[in-house]
Every structure is written in structure tokens, then in C-alpha cells.
PDB file of C-alpha atoms in Angstrom:
ATOM      1  CA  UNK A   1       0.050   0.044   0.333  1.00 76.00           C
ATOM      2  CA  UNK A   2       3.331   2.274   0.582  1.00 70.00           C
ATOM      3  CA  UNK A   3       4.450   1.789  -3.120  1.00 73.00           C
ATOM      4  CA  UNK A   4       0.629   2.513  -4.207  1.00 69.00           C
ATOM      5  CA  UNK A   5       0.183   5.956  -2.099  1.00 67.00           C
ATOM      6  CA  UNK A   6       3.901   7.014  -3.664  1.00 68.00           C
ATOM      7  CA  UNK A   7       2.995   6.151  -7.117  1.00 60.00           C
ATOM      8  CA  UNK A   8      -0.094   8.413  -6.528  1.00 59.00           C
ATOM      9  CA  UNK A   9       1.103  11.421  -4.640  1.00 55.00           C
ATOM     10  CA  UNK A  10       3.555  11.402  -7.879  1.00 57.00           C
ATOM     11  CA  UNK A  11       0.913  11.073  -9.953  1.00 61.00           C
ATOM     12  CA  UNK A  12      -0.213  14.276  -8.792  1.00 63.00           C
ATOM     13  CA  UNK A  13       2.338  16.471  -8.350  1.00 64.00           C
ATOM     14  CA  UNK A  14       3.430  15.768 -11.812  1.00 76.00           C
ATOM     15  CA  UNK A  15      -0.133  17.301 -12.933  1.00 82.00           C
ATOM     16  CA  UNK A  16       0.317  20.052 -10.154  1.00 89.00           C
ATOM     17  CA  UNK A  17       1.449  23.794 -11.250  1.00 91.00           C
ATOM     18  CA  UNK A  18       4.234  24.101  -8.408  1.00 90.00           C
ATOM     19  CA  UNK A  19       3.601  27.735  -9.034  1.00 94.00           C
ATOM     20  CA  UNK A  20      -0.297  27.680  -8.007  1.00 94.00           C
ATOM     21  CA  UNK A  21      -1.337  24.708  -7.479  1.00 90.00           C
ATOM     22  CA  UNK A  22      -3.489  24.555 -10.397  1.00 92.00           C
ATOM     23  CA  UNK A  23      -3.373  21.581 -13.029  1.00 91.00           C
ATOM     24  CA  UNK A  24      -0.703  21.973 -14.862  1.00 92.00           C
ATOM     25  CA  UNK A  25      -0.755  21.492 -19.048  1.00 92.00           C
ATOM     26  CA  UNK A  26      -0.133  18.230 -18.639  1.00 90.00           C
ATOM     27  CA  UNK A  27      -2.350  17.380 -16.509  1.00 91.00           C
ATOM     28  CA  UNK A  28      -5.068  19.287 -18.625  1.00 93.00           C
ATOM     29  CA  UNK A  29      -4.472  18.023 -21.309  1.00 93.00           C
ATOM     30  CA  UNK A  30      -5.322  14.228 -19.618  1.00 91.00           C
ATOM     31  CA  UNK A  31      -8.406  15.662 -17.899  1.00 91.00           C
ATOM     32  CA  UNK A  32      -9.830  17.501 -21.359  1.00 95.00           C
ATOM     33  CA  UNK A  33      -8.904  14.413 -23.376  1.00 94.00           C
ATOM     34  CA  UNK A  34     -11.682  12.375 -20.540  1.00 93.00           C
ATOM     35  CA  UNK A  35     -14.233  14.546 -21.318  1.00 93.00           C
ATOM     36  CA  UNK A  36     -13.797  14.841 -25.132  1.00 94.00           C
ATOM     37  CA  UNK A  37     -14.295  10.938 -24.359  1.00 94.00           C
ATOM     38  CA  UNK A  38     -17.407  11.245 -22.022  1.00 86.00           C
ATOM     39  CA  UNK A  39     -18.667  12.982 -25.348  1.00 76.00           C
ATOM     40  CA  UNK A  40     -20.780  15.112 -23.208  1.00 89.00           C
ATOM     41  CA  UNK A  41     -21.687  18.700 -24.256  1.00 93.00           C
ATOM     42  CA  UNK A  42     -19.251  21.078 -21.844  1.00 94.00           C
ATOM     43  CA  UNK A  43     -17.256  24.386 -22.803  1.00 95.00           C
ATOM     44  CA  UNK A  44     -13.134  25.348 -22.603  1.00 96.00           C
ATOM     45  CA  UNK A  45     -12.599  29.088 -21.292  1.00 96.00           C
ATOM     46  CA  UNK A  46      -9.167  29.865 -22.291  1.00 97.00           C
ATOM     47  CA  UNK A  47      -8.404  32.850 -19.921  1.00 97.00           C
ATOM     48  CA  UNK A  48      -5.116  35.778 -20.268  1.00 97.00           C
ATOM     49  CA  UNK A  49      -4.214  38.335 -17.764  1.00 97.00           C
ATOM     50  CA  UNK A  50      -4.295  41.826 -19.719  1.00 95.00           C
ATOM     51  CA  UNK A  51      -1.838  44.172 -17.541  1.00 93.00           C
ATOM     52  CA  UNK A  52      -0.030  41.356 -16.586  1.00 95.00           C
ATOM     53  CA  UNK A  53       3.708  41.735 -18.433  1.00 94.00           C
ATOM     54  CA  UNK A  54       3.564  45.598 -16.534  1.00 95.00           C
ATOM     55  CA  UNK A  55       3.657  44.109 -12.698  1.00 95.00           C
ATOM     56  CA  UNK A  56       6.724  41.589 -14.033  1.00 92.00           C
ATOM     57  CA  UNK A  57       8.609  44.887 -14.924  1.00 94.00           C
ATOM     58  CA  UNK A  58       7.469  47.297 -12.235  1.00 94.00           C
ATOM     59  CA  UNK A  59       7.564  45.052  -9.282  1.00 94.00           C
ATOM     60  CA  UNK A  60       9.508  41.966 -10.525  1.00 94.00           C
ATOM     61  CA  UNK A  61       8.986  38.640 -10.601  1.00 93.00           C
ATOM     62  CA  UNK A  62       8.169  37.667  -7.485  1.00 94.00           C
ATOM     63  CA  UNK A  63       5.476  40.268  -6.959  1.00 95.00           C
ATOM     64  CA  UNK A  64       4.314  38.396 -10.710  1.00 96.00           C
ATOM     65  CA  UNK A  65       4.449  35.039  -8.993  1.00 96.00           C
ATOM     66  CA  UNK A  66       1.898  36.453  -6.224  1.00 96.00           C
ATOM     67  CA  UNK A  67      -0.578  37.853  -9.246  1.00 97.00           C
ATOM     68  CA  UNK A  68      -0.735  34.586 -10.442  1.00 97.00           C
ATOM     69  CA  UNK A  69      -1.682  32.763  -7.409  1.00 97.00           C
ATOM     70  CA  UNK A  70      -3.984  35.372  -6.161  1.00 97.00           C
ATOM     71  CA  UNK A  71      -5.619  34.242  -9.131  1.00 97.00           C
ATOM     72  CA  UNK A  72      -5.356  30.906  -8.866  1.00 96.00           C
ATOM     73  CA  UNK A  73      -6.913  30.963  -6.018  1.00 94.00           C
ATOM     74  CA  UNK A  74      -9.473  33.432  -7.185  1.00 95.00           C
ATOM     75  CA  UNK A  75     -10.280  30.610  -9.827  1.00 94.00           C
ATOM     76  CA  UNK A  76     -10.241  27.554  -7.612  1.00 91.00           C
ATOM     77  CA  UNK A  77     -12.707  29.784  -5.268  1.00 90.00           C
ATOM     78  CA  UNK A  78     -15.533  30.288  -8.552  1.00 88.00           C
ATOM     79  CA  UNK A  79     -15.042  26.554  -9.725  1.00 82.00           C
ATOM     80  CA  UNK A  80     -15.464  25.074  -6.615  1.00 67.00           C
ATOM     81  CA  UNK A  81     -17.465  22.368  -7.976  1.00 65.00           C
ATOM     82  CA  UNK A  82     -14.463  20.500  -9.434  1.00 61.00           C
ATOM     83  CA  UNK A  83     -14.312  22.165 -12.897  1.00 72.00           C
ATOM     84  CA  UNK A  84     -10.695  21.696 -14.053  1.00 85.00           C
ATOM     85  CA  UNK A  85      -9.069  24.851 -13.778  1.00 91.00           C
ATOM     86  CA  UNK A  86      -5.531  24.850 -15.133  1.00 94.00           C
ATOM     87  CA  UNK A  87      -2.504  27.216 -15.439  1.00 95.00           C
ATOM     88  CA  UNK A  88      -1.670  26.608 -18.700  1.00 93.00           C
ATOM     89  CA  UNK A  89       1.347  28.479 -18.915  1.00 91.00           C
ATOM     90  CA  UNK A  90       2.854  32.072 -17.681  1.00 93.00           C
ATOM     91  CA  UNK A  91      -0.089  33.810 -17.318  1.00 96.00           C
ATOM     92  CA  UNK A  92      -2.557  31.799 -19.484  1.00 97.00           C
ATOM     93  CA  UNK A  93      -6.133  29.710 -17.604  1.00 97.00           C
ATOM     94  CA  UNK A  94      -7.766  27.213 -19.084  1.00 96.00           C
ATOM     95  CA  UNK A  95     -11.533  26.234 -17.485  1.00 94.00           C
ATOM     96  CA  UNK A  96     -13.377  22.827 -18.542  1.00 93.00           C
ATOM     97  CA  UNK A  97     -17.533  24.621 -17.814  1.00 90.00           C
ATOM     98  CA  UNK A  98     -19.864  21.648 -17.832  1.00 88.00           C
ATOM     99  CA  UNK A  99     -22.468  23.305 -20.251  1.00 86.00           C
ATOM    100  CA  UNK A 100     -24.389  26.154 -19.506  1.00 87.00           C
ATOM    101  CA  UNK A 101     -26.710  28.048 -21.593  1.00 90.00           C
ATOM    102  CA  UNK A 102     -25.648  31.114 -23.522  1.00 91.00           C
ATOM    103  CA  UNK A 103     -27.193  32.687 -20.622  1.00 94.00           C
ATOM    104  CA  UNK A 104     -25.382  31.543 -17.812  1.00 93.00           C
ATOM    105  CA  UNK A 105     -21.668  31.116 -19.876  1.00 92.00           C
ATOM    106  CA  UNK A 106     -22.014  35.063 -20.785  1.00 93.00           C
ATOM    107  CA  UNK A 107     -22.692  35.518 -17.024  1.00 94.00           C
ATOM    108  CA  UNK A 108     -19.653  33.582 -16.037  1.00 91.00           C
ATOM    109  CA  UNK A 109     -17.464  35.286 -18.152  1.00 93.00           C
ATOM    110  CA  UNK A 110     -18.892  38.277 -16.751  1.00 95.00           C
ATOM    111  CA  UNK A 111     -17.962  37.696 -12.911  1.00 94.00           C
ATOM    112  CA  UNK A 112     -14.215  36.190 -13.510  1.00 94.00           C
ATOM    113  CA  UNK A 113     -13.691  39.172 -15.470  1.00 95.00           C
ATOM    114  CA  UNK A 114     -14.827  41.032 -12.808  1.00 96.00           C
ATOM    115  CA  UNK A 115     -13.342  38.668 -10.205  1.00 96.00           C
ATOM    116  CA  UNK A 116     -10.173  38.598 -11.427  1.00 96.00           C
ATOM    117  CA  UNK A 117     -10.329  42.730 -12.462  1.00 96.00           C
ATOM    118  CA  UNK A 118     -10.470  43.397  -8.210  1.00 97.00           C
ATOM    119  CA  UNK A 119      -7.702  44.490  -7.056  1.00 97.00           C
ATOM    120  CA  UNK A 120      -4.830  42.174  -5.531  1.00 97.00           C
ATOM    121  CA  UNK A 121      -2.804  43.503  -2.373  1.00 96.00           C
ATOM    122  CA  UNK A 122       0.676  42.214  -1.986  1.00 93.00           C
ATOM    123  CA  UNK A 123       2.029  43.363   1.294  1.00 88.00           C
ATOM    124  CA  UNK A 124       5.025  44.233   0.301  1.00 84.00           C
ATOM    125  CA  UNK A 125       3.463  47.070  -2.095  1.00 88.00           C
ATOM    126  CA  UNK A 126       1.761  50.075  -1.030  1.00 90.00           C
ATOM    127  CA  UNK A 127      -0.793  50.223  -3.724  1.00 94.00           C
ATOM    128  CA  UNK A 128      -2.775  47.695  -5.299  1.00 96.00           C
ATOM    129  CA  UNK A 129      -2.163  45.929  -8.586  1.00 96.00           C
ATOM    130  CA  UNK A 130      -4.944  46.085 -11.407  1.00 96.00           C
ATOM    131  CA  UNK A 131      -4.563  42.778 -13.743  1.00 96.00           C
ATOM    132  CA  UNK A 132      -7.777  42.284 -15.719  1.00 96.00           C
ATOM    133  CA  UNK A 133      -8.480  39.215 -18.065  1.00 96.00           C
ATOM    134  CA  UNK A 134      -9.688  38.372 -21.770  1.00 97.00           C
ATOM    135  CA  UNK A 135     -11.829  35.150 -22.439  1.00 97.00           C
ATOM    136  CA  UNK A 136     -12.178  33.364 -25.704  1.00 97.00           C
ATOM    137  CA  UNK A 137     -14.563  29.872 -25.365  1.00 96.00           C
ATOM    138  CA  UNK A 138     -15.248  26.830 -27.275  1.00 97.00           C
ATOM    139  CA  UNK A 139     -17.760  24.562 -27.400  1.00 96.00           C
ATOM    140  CA  UNK A 140     -17.759  20.922 -27.616  1.00 96.00           C
ATOM    141  CA  UNK A 141     -18.735  19.248 -29.588  1.00 96.00           C
ATOM    142  CA  UNK A 142     -19.871  21.824 -31.958  1.00 96.00           C
ATOM    143  CA  UNK A 143     -16.540  23.811 -32.294  1.00 96.00           C
ATOM    144  CA  UNK A 144     -14.703  20.446 -32.314  1.00 95.00           C
ATOM    145  CA  UNK A 145     -13.834  16.673 -30.551  1.00 95.00           C
ATOM    146  CA  UNK A 146     -10.168  17.462 -30.284  1.00 96.00           C
ATOM    147  CA  UNK A 147      -8.342  18.785 -27.341  1.00 96.00           C
ATOM    148  CA  UNK A 148      -6.709  20.891 -29.801  1.00 96.00           C
ATOM    149  CA  UNK A 149      -8.859  21.761 -31.858  1.00 97.00           C
ATOM    150  CA  UNK A 150     -11.220  23.253 -28.772  1.00 97.00           C
ATOM    151  CA  UNK A 151      -7.771  24.907 -27.107  1.00 97.00           C
ATOM    152  CA  UNK A 152      -7.018  26.660 -30.599  1.00 97.00           C
ATOM    153  CA  UNK A 153     -10.512  27.828 -31.482  1.00 98.00           C
ATOM    154  CA  UNK A 154     -10.634  29.067 -27.400  1.00 97.00           C
ATOM    155  CA  UNK A 155      -7.045  30.941 -27.930  1.00 97.00           C
ATOM    156  CA  UNK A 156      -7.966  32.612 -31.097  1.00 97.00           C
ATOM    157  CA  UNK A 157     -11.635  33.731 -28.991  1.00 96.00           C
ATOM    158  CA  UNK A 158      -9.362  34.781 -26.177  1.00 96.00           C
ATOM    159  CA  UNK A 159      -7.359  36.912 -29.087  1.00 93.00           C
ATOM    160  CA  UNK A 160     -10.213  38.322 -30.577  1.00 94.00           C
ATOM    161  CA  UNK A 161     -11.076  39.581 -27.198  1.00 93.00           C
ATOM    162  CA  UNK A 162      -7.892  41.187 -26.323  1.00 89.00           C
ATOM    163  CA  UNK A 163      -8.240  42.868 -29.869  1.00 89.00           C
ATOM    164  CA  UNK A 164     -11.817  44.635 -28.577  1.00 86.00           C
ATOM    165  CA  UNK A 165     -10.758  45.624 -25.381  1.00 82.00           C
ATOM    166  CA  UNK A 166      -7.644  48.143 -27.690  1.00 75.00           C
ATOM    167  CA  UNK A 167     -10.117  49.381 -29.745  1.00 65.00           C
ATOM    168  CA  UNK A 168     -12.529  50.349 -26.790  1.00 57.00           C
TER     169      UNK A 168
END
């Protein structure tokens, strides 16, 4: 039994992002493949933080890491029901969202962007830090049945959202 516990621990650690404790890209892709094989409708949300690079530039990478940890904590708290939440890399996050109506999905996106736009207080920094988020969505099976397809479409949607914000 100790060997089995050790094996499960290593498997769990290998699937986690060391900084945030969220699933890492490898763990997320495994969850996404399993979800695609389940053949139930779901949504993939691709989130990129806006205004994050200036945080690293102005305050340093330790502060940037603290911001990423806070964003991860906010996402974990919002998606408490077990949806797969990941830091896919850098300042990008992905979430597998179970089927929702267009209105529910729109509400989730609005709430997520509001949640991630709230000021972040880091104890070593006097003023609050502000970031925001751009979000892209893909839907299984309408937008694709392969994990890579869904990621690509959601990623494109995120860049479209980011471009639309630049025009405002």
C-alpha cells in the first residue's frame, strides 16, 4: 500500500503547477481528453491576463508570482464544484466548464472578468495591483471533438476578445 500511495502522490504532483497548485498543462490535457471521450457537451474557457507584463516589469517576478497565485485562488474559489482549472502557462489559464446555456455562460464570463479585475493587494507593495482578463470560449462538440481543436478555437477567441478591448 505504501508503494501505491507513493505512485498516486507522484502522479498527482506531476499533474500540478508548482506555483499555483492548479493543474499544469499535462494534467489539464489529460482531463480535457477524458472530458472529450465522455461525449457530453461542455465549454472550454481560455483566459489570458491583461496588464500582467507591466506587473513583472515594475515590481519583479516575485510579485508577479504572487499575483498569479491570487488569480489561481480566485479561480479555484469560483469554480469550487470540481471543474478542471489550470494554469496552462505564463499568465494563461483554462477551465473546463460543464454545459451551460448561452445566458449562463455569458454571466460566468462577466463574473470571471469582474473577479479577476478586482484589486490585488500584495503586502510588500503599497498600492493595489490591477490586472484584467480576456476570455475565449470553445464548445464541445460544436467547435471540435479533439482537445487541440478546442484549445485552438478558445485561444483564437481570447485574442479576439483582447483585440476588441484595445479598440474600446
